[in-house]
């Protein structure tokens, strides 16, 4: 009896399987990543350089991977809100974001506990070193002439700007002063709401120099109201080939800069991370990305996941030294 039942059951199950196969049904299989739209969080406002860079990256990822990559701006808290949204997202690859240099600064300022180690790095895409700009009416034609004047001047007499107090361009100035053996505040910092108003103030004669990126200074430079004397970088920017590095002009091997890279929450699956890093390398190598960045004067630099992690750790330590020296660290 039991044998008959078993045979009948087997026959029935076989018939059912055949019927299912006949109707084209197949066992469920895991869908390849990405199987649905991906959110790309930007910690800064729409229309800025970070937003624009994120949107070209997202568009090219969508083209390559076949799913929408939707850019969402999460602003506030001097970058804390957006960076937190990336860090606290589900680690499944469906929420990634663009990290900026501020992630190496905010925790030193006591704004957040977030740091580079809070993420799964995917790729470094961009870095813009600060340039040292003076007015077109300035008597200093080279960065060495400017540096000699700074050294000879009493502390606080010369004034610089480029961003708010404790921003990346302020810390760039601090690092340069230290590299020359001067006090971090030897040149007084005048806080501004960004590079654009600082460059306007420079052109009007209210400042002795600015230390913002050359792309940000470009409009005033091209208007003939300012000139860039040097870059705090290891290499020249192809968009501004006549601007030497500090090492070339002064023998000072000091570099820093604002940067942008893509990362996900900590704990992203290895296969998802690898796929995203590979796709981001295709984006970086594409003609569209190169032309987009070049047209805006943005610097391009590639770092894979491991290189990006090392880069952030080094920058984090550098920011800590500069912020402590300037009395801006609460850590």
Coordinates of N, CA and C in Angstrom, one line a residue, residues 82-242:
X82 N 24.0 64.9 5.3 CA 24.2 64.0 4.1 C 25.1 62.9 4.4
X83 N 26.3 63.2 5.0 CA 27.2 62.2 5.3 C 26.7 61.1 6.2
X84 N 25.8 61.6 7.2 CA 25.2 60.6 8.1 C 24.2 59.7 7.4
X85 N 23.5 60.3 6.4 CA 22.5 59.5 5.6 C 23.2 58.4 4.8
X86 N 24.3 58.7 4.3 CA 25.1 57.6 3.6 C 25.5 56.5 4.6
X87 N 26.1 57.0 5.7 CA 26.6 56.0 6.7 C 25.6 55.1 7.3
X88 N 24.4 55.6 7.5 CA 23.3 54.9 8.2 C 22.4 54.2 7.3
X89 N 22.6 54.2 6.0 CA 21.7 53.5 5.1 C 21.9 52.0 5.2
X90 N 21.0 51.2 4.7 CA 21.1 49.8 4.7 C 22.3 49.4 3.8
X91 N 23.2 48.5 4.2 CA 24.4 48.2 3.5 C 24.1 47.1 2.4
X92 N 23.2 47.5 1.4 CA 22.8 46.6 0.4 C 23.2 47.1 -1.0
X93 N 23.8 48.3 -1.1 CA 24.2 48.8 -2.4 C 23.2 49.7 -3.0
X94 N 22.0 49.8 -2.4 CA 21.0 50.6 -3.0 C 20.9 52.1 -2.5
X95 N 21.8 52.4 -1.6 CA 22.1 53.8 -1.2 C 23.6 53.9 -1.1
X96 N 24.1 54.8 -1.9 CA 25.5 55.1 -1.9 C 25.6 56.6 -1.9
X97 N 26.7 57.2 -1.9 CA 26.8 58.7 -1.9 C 28.2 59.2 -2.2
X98 N 28.2 60.5 -2.3 CA 29.5 61.2 -2.6 C 30.0 61.8 -1.3
X99 N 31.2 61.3 -0.8 CA 31.9 61.8 0.3 C 32.7 63.0 -0.2
X100 N 32.9 64.0 0.7 CA 33.8 65.1 0.4 C 34.8 65.3 1.6
X101 N 35.8 66.2 1.3 CA 36.9 66.3 2.3 C 36.4 66.6 3.7
X102 N 35.2 67.1 3.8 CA 34.7 67.5 5.2 C 34.6 66.3 6.1
X103 N 34.5 65.1 5.5 CA 34.4 63.9 6.4 C 35.7 63.7 7.2
X104 N 36.8 64.3 6.7 CA 38.1 64.2 7.4 C 38.2 65.4 8.4
X105 N 37.2 66.2 8.5 CA 37.3 67.4 9.3 C 36.2 67.5 10.4
X106 N 35.0 67.0 10.1 CA 33.9 67.3 11.0 C 34.1 66.7 12.4
X107 N 34.7 65.5 12.4 CA 34.8 64.9 13.8 C 35.8 65.6 14.6
X108 N 36.8 66.2 14.0 CA 37.8 67.0 14.7 C 37.2 68.3 15.3
X109 N 36.2 68.8 14.6 CA 35.4 70.0 15.1 C 34.4 69.6 16.1
X110 N 34.2 68.3 16.4 CA 33.2 67.9 17.4 C 31.8 68.0 16.8
X111 N 31.6 68.0 15.5 CA 30.3 68.1 14.9 C 29.6 66.7 14.8
X112 N 30.4 65.7 14.7 CA 29.9 64.3 14.6 C 31.0 63.3 14.9
X113 N 30.5 62.1 15.1 CA 31.5 61.0 15.3 C 31.9 60.3 14.0
X114 N 31.2 60.7 12.9 CA 31.5 60.1 11.6 C 32.9 60.4 11.2
X115 N 33.6 59.4 10.6 CA 34.9 59.6 10.1 C 35.1 58.7 8.9
X116 N 36.2 58.7 8.1 CA 36.4 57.8 7.0 C 36.1 56.4 7.3
X117 N 36.4 55.9 8.5 CA 36.2 54.5 8.8 C 34.7 54.1 8.9
X118 N 33.8 55.1 8.8 CA 32.4 54.9 8.9 C 31.8 54.4 7.6
X119 N 32.6 54.2 6.6 CA 32.1 53.9 5.3 C 32.8 52.7 4.6
X120 N 32.2 52.2 3.5 CA 32.8 51.3 2.6 C 33.3 52.1 1.4
X121 N 34.6 52.5 1.3 CA 35.1 53.3 0.2 C 34.9 52.5 -1.1
X122 N 34.6 53.2 -2.2 CA 34.4 52.6 -3.5 C 35.4 53.2 -4.5
X123 N 35.5 54.5 -4.6 CA 36.4 55.1 -5.6 C 36.6 56.6 -5.3
X124 N 37.8 57.0 -5.4 CA 38.2 58.5 -5.4 C 38.1 58.9 -6.8
X125 N 37.4 60.1 -7.1 CA 37.2 60.5 -8.4 C 37.8 61.9 -8.7
X126 N 38.0 62.7 -7.7 CA 38.4 64.1 -7.9 C 39.2 64.7 -6.8
X127 N 40.1 65.6 -7.1 CA 40.7 66.4 -6.1 C 41.1 67.7 -6.7
X128 N 40.8 68.8 -6.0 CA 41.2 70.1 -6.4 C 42.0 70.8 -5.3
X129 N 43.3 70.9 -5.6 CA 44.2 71.5 -4.6 C 44.0 73.0 -4.6
X130 N 44.3 73.7 -3.5 CA 44.2 75.1 -3.4 C 45.3 75.8 -4.2
X131 N 44.9 76.9 -4.9 CA 45.9 77.8 -5.5 C 46.1 78.9 -4.6
X132 N 47.2 79.6 -4.7 CA 47.5 80.8 -4.0 C 47.4 82.0 -4.9
X133 N 46.3 82.8 -4.7 CA 46.0 83.8 -5.6 C 46.2 85.2 -5.0
X134 N 46.7 86.1 -5.9 CA 46.8 87.5 -5.5 C 46.1 88.4 -6.5
X135 N 45.8 89.6 -6.1 CA 45.2 90.6 -7.0 C 46.2 90.9 -8.2
X136 N 45.6 91.3 -9.3 CA 46.4 91.6 -10.5 C 47.2 92.9 -10.2
X137 N 46.9 93.7 -9.2 CA 47.6 94.9 -8.9 C 48.7 94.6 -7.8
X138 N 48.7 93.3 -7.3 CA 49.7 93.0 -6.3 C 51.1 93.1 -6.8
X139 N 52.1 93.5 -5.9 CA 53.4 93.6 -6.4 C 54.1 92.3 -6.5
X140 N 53.5 91.2 -6.0 CA 54.1 89.9 -6.0 C 53.8 89.1 -7.2
X141 N 54.9 88.8 -8.0 CA 54.7 88.2 -9.3 C 54.9 86.6 -9.1
X142 N 55.6 86.2 -8.1 CA 55.8 84.8 -7.9 C 55.5 84.4 -6.4
X143 N 55.2 83.1 -6.2 CA 54.9 82.7 -4.8 C 56.0 82.9 -3.9
X144 N 57.3 82.8 -4.4 CA 58.4 83.1 -3.5 C 58.5 84.5 -3.0
X145 N 58.2 85.5 -3.9 CA 58.1 86.9 -3.5 C 57.0 87.1 -2.5
X146 N 55.9 86.5 -2.7 CA 54.8 86.6 -1.7 C 55.2 86.0 -0.4
X147 N 55.8 84.8 -0.4 CA 56.3 84.1 0.8 C 57.3 85.0 1.6
X148 N 58.2 85.6 0.9 CA 59.2 86.4 1.5 C 58.6 87.6 2.2
X149 N 57.6 88.2 1.5 CA 56.8 89.3 2.1 C 56.1 88.9 3.4
X150 N 55.5 87.7 3.3 CA 54.7 87.2 4.5 C 55.7 87.0 5.7
X151 N 56.9 86.4 5.4 CA 57.8 86.2 6.5 C 58.3 87.5 7.1
X152 N 58.5 88.5 6.3 CA 59.0 89.8 6.7 C 57.9 90.6 7.5
X153 N 56.6 90.3 7.2 CA 55.6 91.1 7.8 C 55.3 90.7 9.2
X154 N 54.8 91.6 10.1 CA 54.4 91.2 11.5 C 53.2 90.2 11.4
X155 N 53.1 89.4 12.4 CA 52.0 88.4 12.4 C 50.7 89.1 12.4
X156 N 49.8 88.7 11.5 CA 48.5 89.2 11.5 C 48.3 90.4 10.5
X157 N 49.4 91.0 10.0 CA 49.3 92.1 9.1 C 48.7 91.8 7.8
X158 N 49.1 90.6 7.2 CA 48.6 90.2 5.9 C 47.3 89.4 6.1
X159 N 46.4 89.5 5.2 CA 45.1 88.9 5.3 C 44.8 88.0 4.1
X160 N 44.1 86.9 4.5 CA 43.7 85.9 3.4 C 42.3 85.4 3.7
X161 N 41.7 84.8 2.6 CA 40.4 84.3 2.8 C 40.2 83.2 1.7
X162 N 39.0 82.7 1.7 CA 38.6 81.7 0.7 C 37.4 80.8 1.1
X163 N 37.1 80.8 2.4 CA 36.0 80.1 2.9 C 35.8 80.5 4.4
X164 N 34.9 79.8 5.1 CA 34.7 80.1 6.5 C 35.8 79.7 7.4
X165 N 35.7 80.1 8.6 CA 36.7 79.7 9.6 C 36.7 78.2 9.8
X166 N 37.9 77.6 9.7 CA 38.1 76.2 9.8 C 37.7 75.4 8.6
X167 N 37.4 76.0 7.5 CA 37.1 75.3 6.2 C 38.4 74.8 5.6
X168 N 38.2 74.0 4.5 CA 39.4 73.4 3.9 C 40.4 74.4 3.4
X169 N 40.0 75.6 2.9 CA 41.0 76.5 2.3 C 41.6 77.3 3.5
X170 N 41.0 77.4 4.6 CA 41.6 78.0 5.8 C 42.7 77.0 6.3
X171 N 42.4 75.8 6.3 CA 43.4 74.8 6.8 C 44.6 74.6 5.8
X172 N 44.3 74.9 4.5 CA 45.4 74.9 3.5 C 46.4 76.0 3.8
X173 N 45.9 77.1 4.2 CA 46.8 78.2 4.6 C 47.6 77.9 5.8
X174 N 46.9 77.3 6.8 CA 47.6 76.9 8.1 C 48.7 75.9 7.7
X175 N 48.4 74.9 6.9 CA 49.4 74.0 6.5 C 50.6 74.6 5.8
X176 N 50.3 75.6 4.9 CA 51.4 76.3 4.2 C 52.3 77.1 5.2
X177 N 51.6 77.8 6.1 CA 52.4 78.5 7.1 C 53.3 77.6 7.9
X178 N 52.8 76.5 8.3 CA 53.6 75.5 9.1 C 54.8 75.0 8.3
X179 N 54.5 74.7 7.0 CA 55.5 74.2 6.1 C 56.7 75.2 5.9
X180 N 56.4 76.5 6.1 CA 57.4 77.6 6.0 C 58.0 77.9 7.4
X181 N 57.6 77.2 8.4 CA 58.1 77.4 9.7 C 57.5 78.6 10.4
X182 N 56.3 79.0 10.0 CA 55.7 80.2 10.6 C 54.5 79.7 11.5
X183 N 54.0 80.6 12.4 CA 52.9 80.3 13.2 C 51.7 80.0 12.3
X184 N 50.7 79.2 12.7 CA 49.6 78.9 11.9 C 48.7 80.1 11.6
X185 N 48.7 81.1 12.5 CA 47.9 82.3 12.2 C 48.8 83.5 11.9
X186 N 50.0 83.3 11.3 CA 50.8 84.4 10.9 C 50.1 85.3 9.9
X187 N 49.4 84.7 9.0 CA 48.5 85.4 8.1 C 47.1 85.4 8.6
X188 N 46.5 86.5 8.9 CA 45.2 86.5 9.5 C 44.1 86.0 8.5
X189 N 43.2 85.2 9.0 CA 42.2 84.6 8.2 C 40.9 85.4 8.3
X190 N 40.3 85.8 7.2 CA 39.1 86.6 7.1 C 38.0 85.7 6.6
X191 N 37.1 85.2 7.5 CA 36.1 84.2 7.1 C 35.2 84.8 6.0
X192 N 34.8 84.0 5.0 CA 33.9 84.4 4.0 C 32.9 83.3 3.7
X193 N 31.9 83.6 2.9 CA 30.8 82.6 2.6 C 31.2 81.7 1.4
X194 N 32.5 81.7 1.1 CA 32.9 80.9 0.0 C 34.0 81.6 -0.8
X195 N 34.4 80.8 -1.9 CA 35.5 81.3 -2.7 C 35.1 82.5 -3.5
X196 N 33.9 82.5 -4.0 CA 33.5 83.6 -4.9 C 33.5 85.0 -4.3
X197 N 32.9 85.2 -3.1 CA 33.0 86.5 -2.4 C 34.4 86.8 -2.0
X198 N 35.2 85.8 -1.7 CA 36.6 86.0 -1.3 C 37.4 86.6 -2.5
X199 N 37.2 86.0 -3.6 CA 37.9 86.5 -4.8 C 37.4 87.9 -5.2
X200 N 36.2 88.2 -5.0 CA 35.7 89.6 -5.2 C 36.4 90.6 -4.3
X201 N 36.6 90.1 -3.0 CA 37.2 91.0 -2.0 C 38.7 91.1 -2.4
X202 N 39.3 90.1 -2.9 CA 40.7 90.1 -3.3 C 40.9 91.2 -4.4
X203 N 40.0 91.1 -5.4 CA 40.1 92.0 -6.6 C 39.9 93.4 -6.2
X204 N 39.1 93.6 -5.1 CA 38.8 95.0 -4.7 C 39.9 95.5 -3.8
X205 N 40.8 94.7 -3.4 CA 41.9 95.2 -2.6 C 41.8 95.0 -1.1
X206 N 40.7 94.2 -0.7 CA 40.5 94.0 0.7 C 41.3 92.8 1.3
X207 N 42.0 92.1 0.5 CA 42.8 90.9 0.9 C 44.2 90.9 0.2
X208 N 45.1 90.3 0.9 CA 46.5 90.1 0.3 C 46.5 88.9 -0.6
X209 N 45.8 87.9 -0.2 CA 45.8 86.6 -1.0 C 44.6 85.8 -0.7
X210 N 44.3 84.8 -1.5 CA 43.3 83.8 -1.3 C 43.9 82.4 -1.5
X211 N 43.3 81.4 -0.8 CA 43.8 80.0 -1.0 C 42.7 79.1 -1.3
X212 N 41.9 79.5 -2.3 CA 40.8 78.6 -2.8 C 41.4 77.9 -4.0
X213 N 40.6 76.9 -4.6 CA 41.0 76.2 -5.8 C 41.0 77.2 -7.0
X214 N 41.9 76.8 -7.9 CA 41.9 77.7 -9.1 C 40.6 77.6 -9.9
X215 N 39.9 76.5 -10.1 CA 38.6 76.5 -10.8 C 37.7 77.5 -10.1
X216 N 37.7 77.7 -8.8 CA 36.8 78.6 -8.2 C 37.2 80.1 -8.4
X217 N 38.5 80.2 -8.6 CA 39.1 81.6 -8.8 C 39.1 81.9 -10.3
X218 N 38.7 81.0 -11.2 CA 38.9 81.1 -12.6 C 38.3 82.4 -13.2
X219 N 37.0 82.7 -12.8 CA 36.3 83.8 -13.4 C 37.0 85.1 -13.2
X220 N 37.5 85.3 -11.9 CA 38.2 86.6 -11.6 C 39.6 86.6 -12.3
X221 N 40.2 85.5 -12.4 CA 41.5 85.4 -13.1 C 41.4 85.7 -14.5
X222 N 40.4 85.1 -15.2 CA 40.1 85.3 -16.6 C 39.6 86.7 -16.9
X223 N 39.1 87.4 -15.9 CA 38.7 88.8 -16.0 C 39.8 89.7 -15.9
X224 N 41.0 89.2 -15.6 CA 42.2 90.0 -15.5 C 42.4 90.7 -14.1
X225 N 41.6 90.3 -13.1 CA 41.6 91.0 -11.8 C 42.4 90.2 -10.8
X226 N 42.9 89.0 -11.1 CA 43.7 88.3 -10.2 C 44.6 87.3 -11.0
X227 N 45.6 86.8 -10.3 CA 46.5 85.7 -10.9 C 46.8 84.7 -9.8
X228 N 47.0 83.5 -10.2 CA 47.4 82.4 -9.4 C 48.9 82.2 -9.4
X229 N 49.5 82.1 -8.3 CA 51.0 82.0 -8.2 C 51.5 80.6 -8.0
X230 N 50.7 79.7 -7.4 CA 51.2 78.3 -7.2 C 50.0 77.5 -6.7
X231 N 50.2 76.1 -6.9 CA 49.2 75.1 -6.4 C 49.8 74.4 -5.2
X232 N 49.0 74.1 -4.2 CA 49.5 73.2 -3.1 C 49.2 71.8 -3.6
X233 N 50.0 71.3 -4.5 CA 49.8 70.0 -5.1 C 51.1 69.4 -5.5
X234 N 51.0 68.1 -5.7 CA 52.2 67.4 -6.2 C 52.4 67.6 -7.7
X235 N 51.3 67.8 -8.4 CA 51.4 68.0 -9.9 C 50.6 69.2 -10.3
X236 N 50.9 69.7 -11.5 CA 50.2 70.8 -12.1 C 48.8 70.4 -12.6
X237 N 47.9 71.3 -12.6 CA 46.6 71.0 -13.2 C 46.6 71.3 -14.7
X238 N 46.3 70.3 -15.5 CA 46.4 70.5 -17.0 C 45.5 71.6 -17.5
X239 N 44.5 72.0 -16.7 CA 43.6 73.1 -17.1 C 44.3 74.4 -16.9
X240 N 45.3 74.4 -16.0 CA 46.0 75.7 -15.7 C 47.5 75.3 -15.7
X241 N 48.1 75.0 -16.9 CA 49.4 74.5 -17.0 C 50.5 75.5 -16.6
X242 N 50.2 76.7 -16.6 CA 51.3 77.7 -16.3 C 51.4 78.0 -14.8

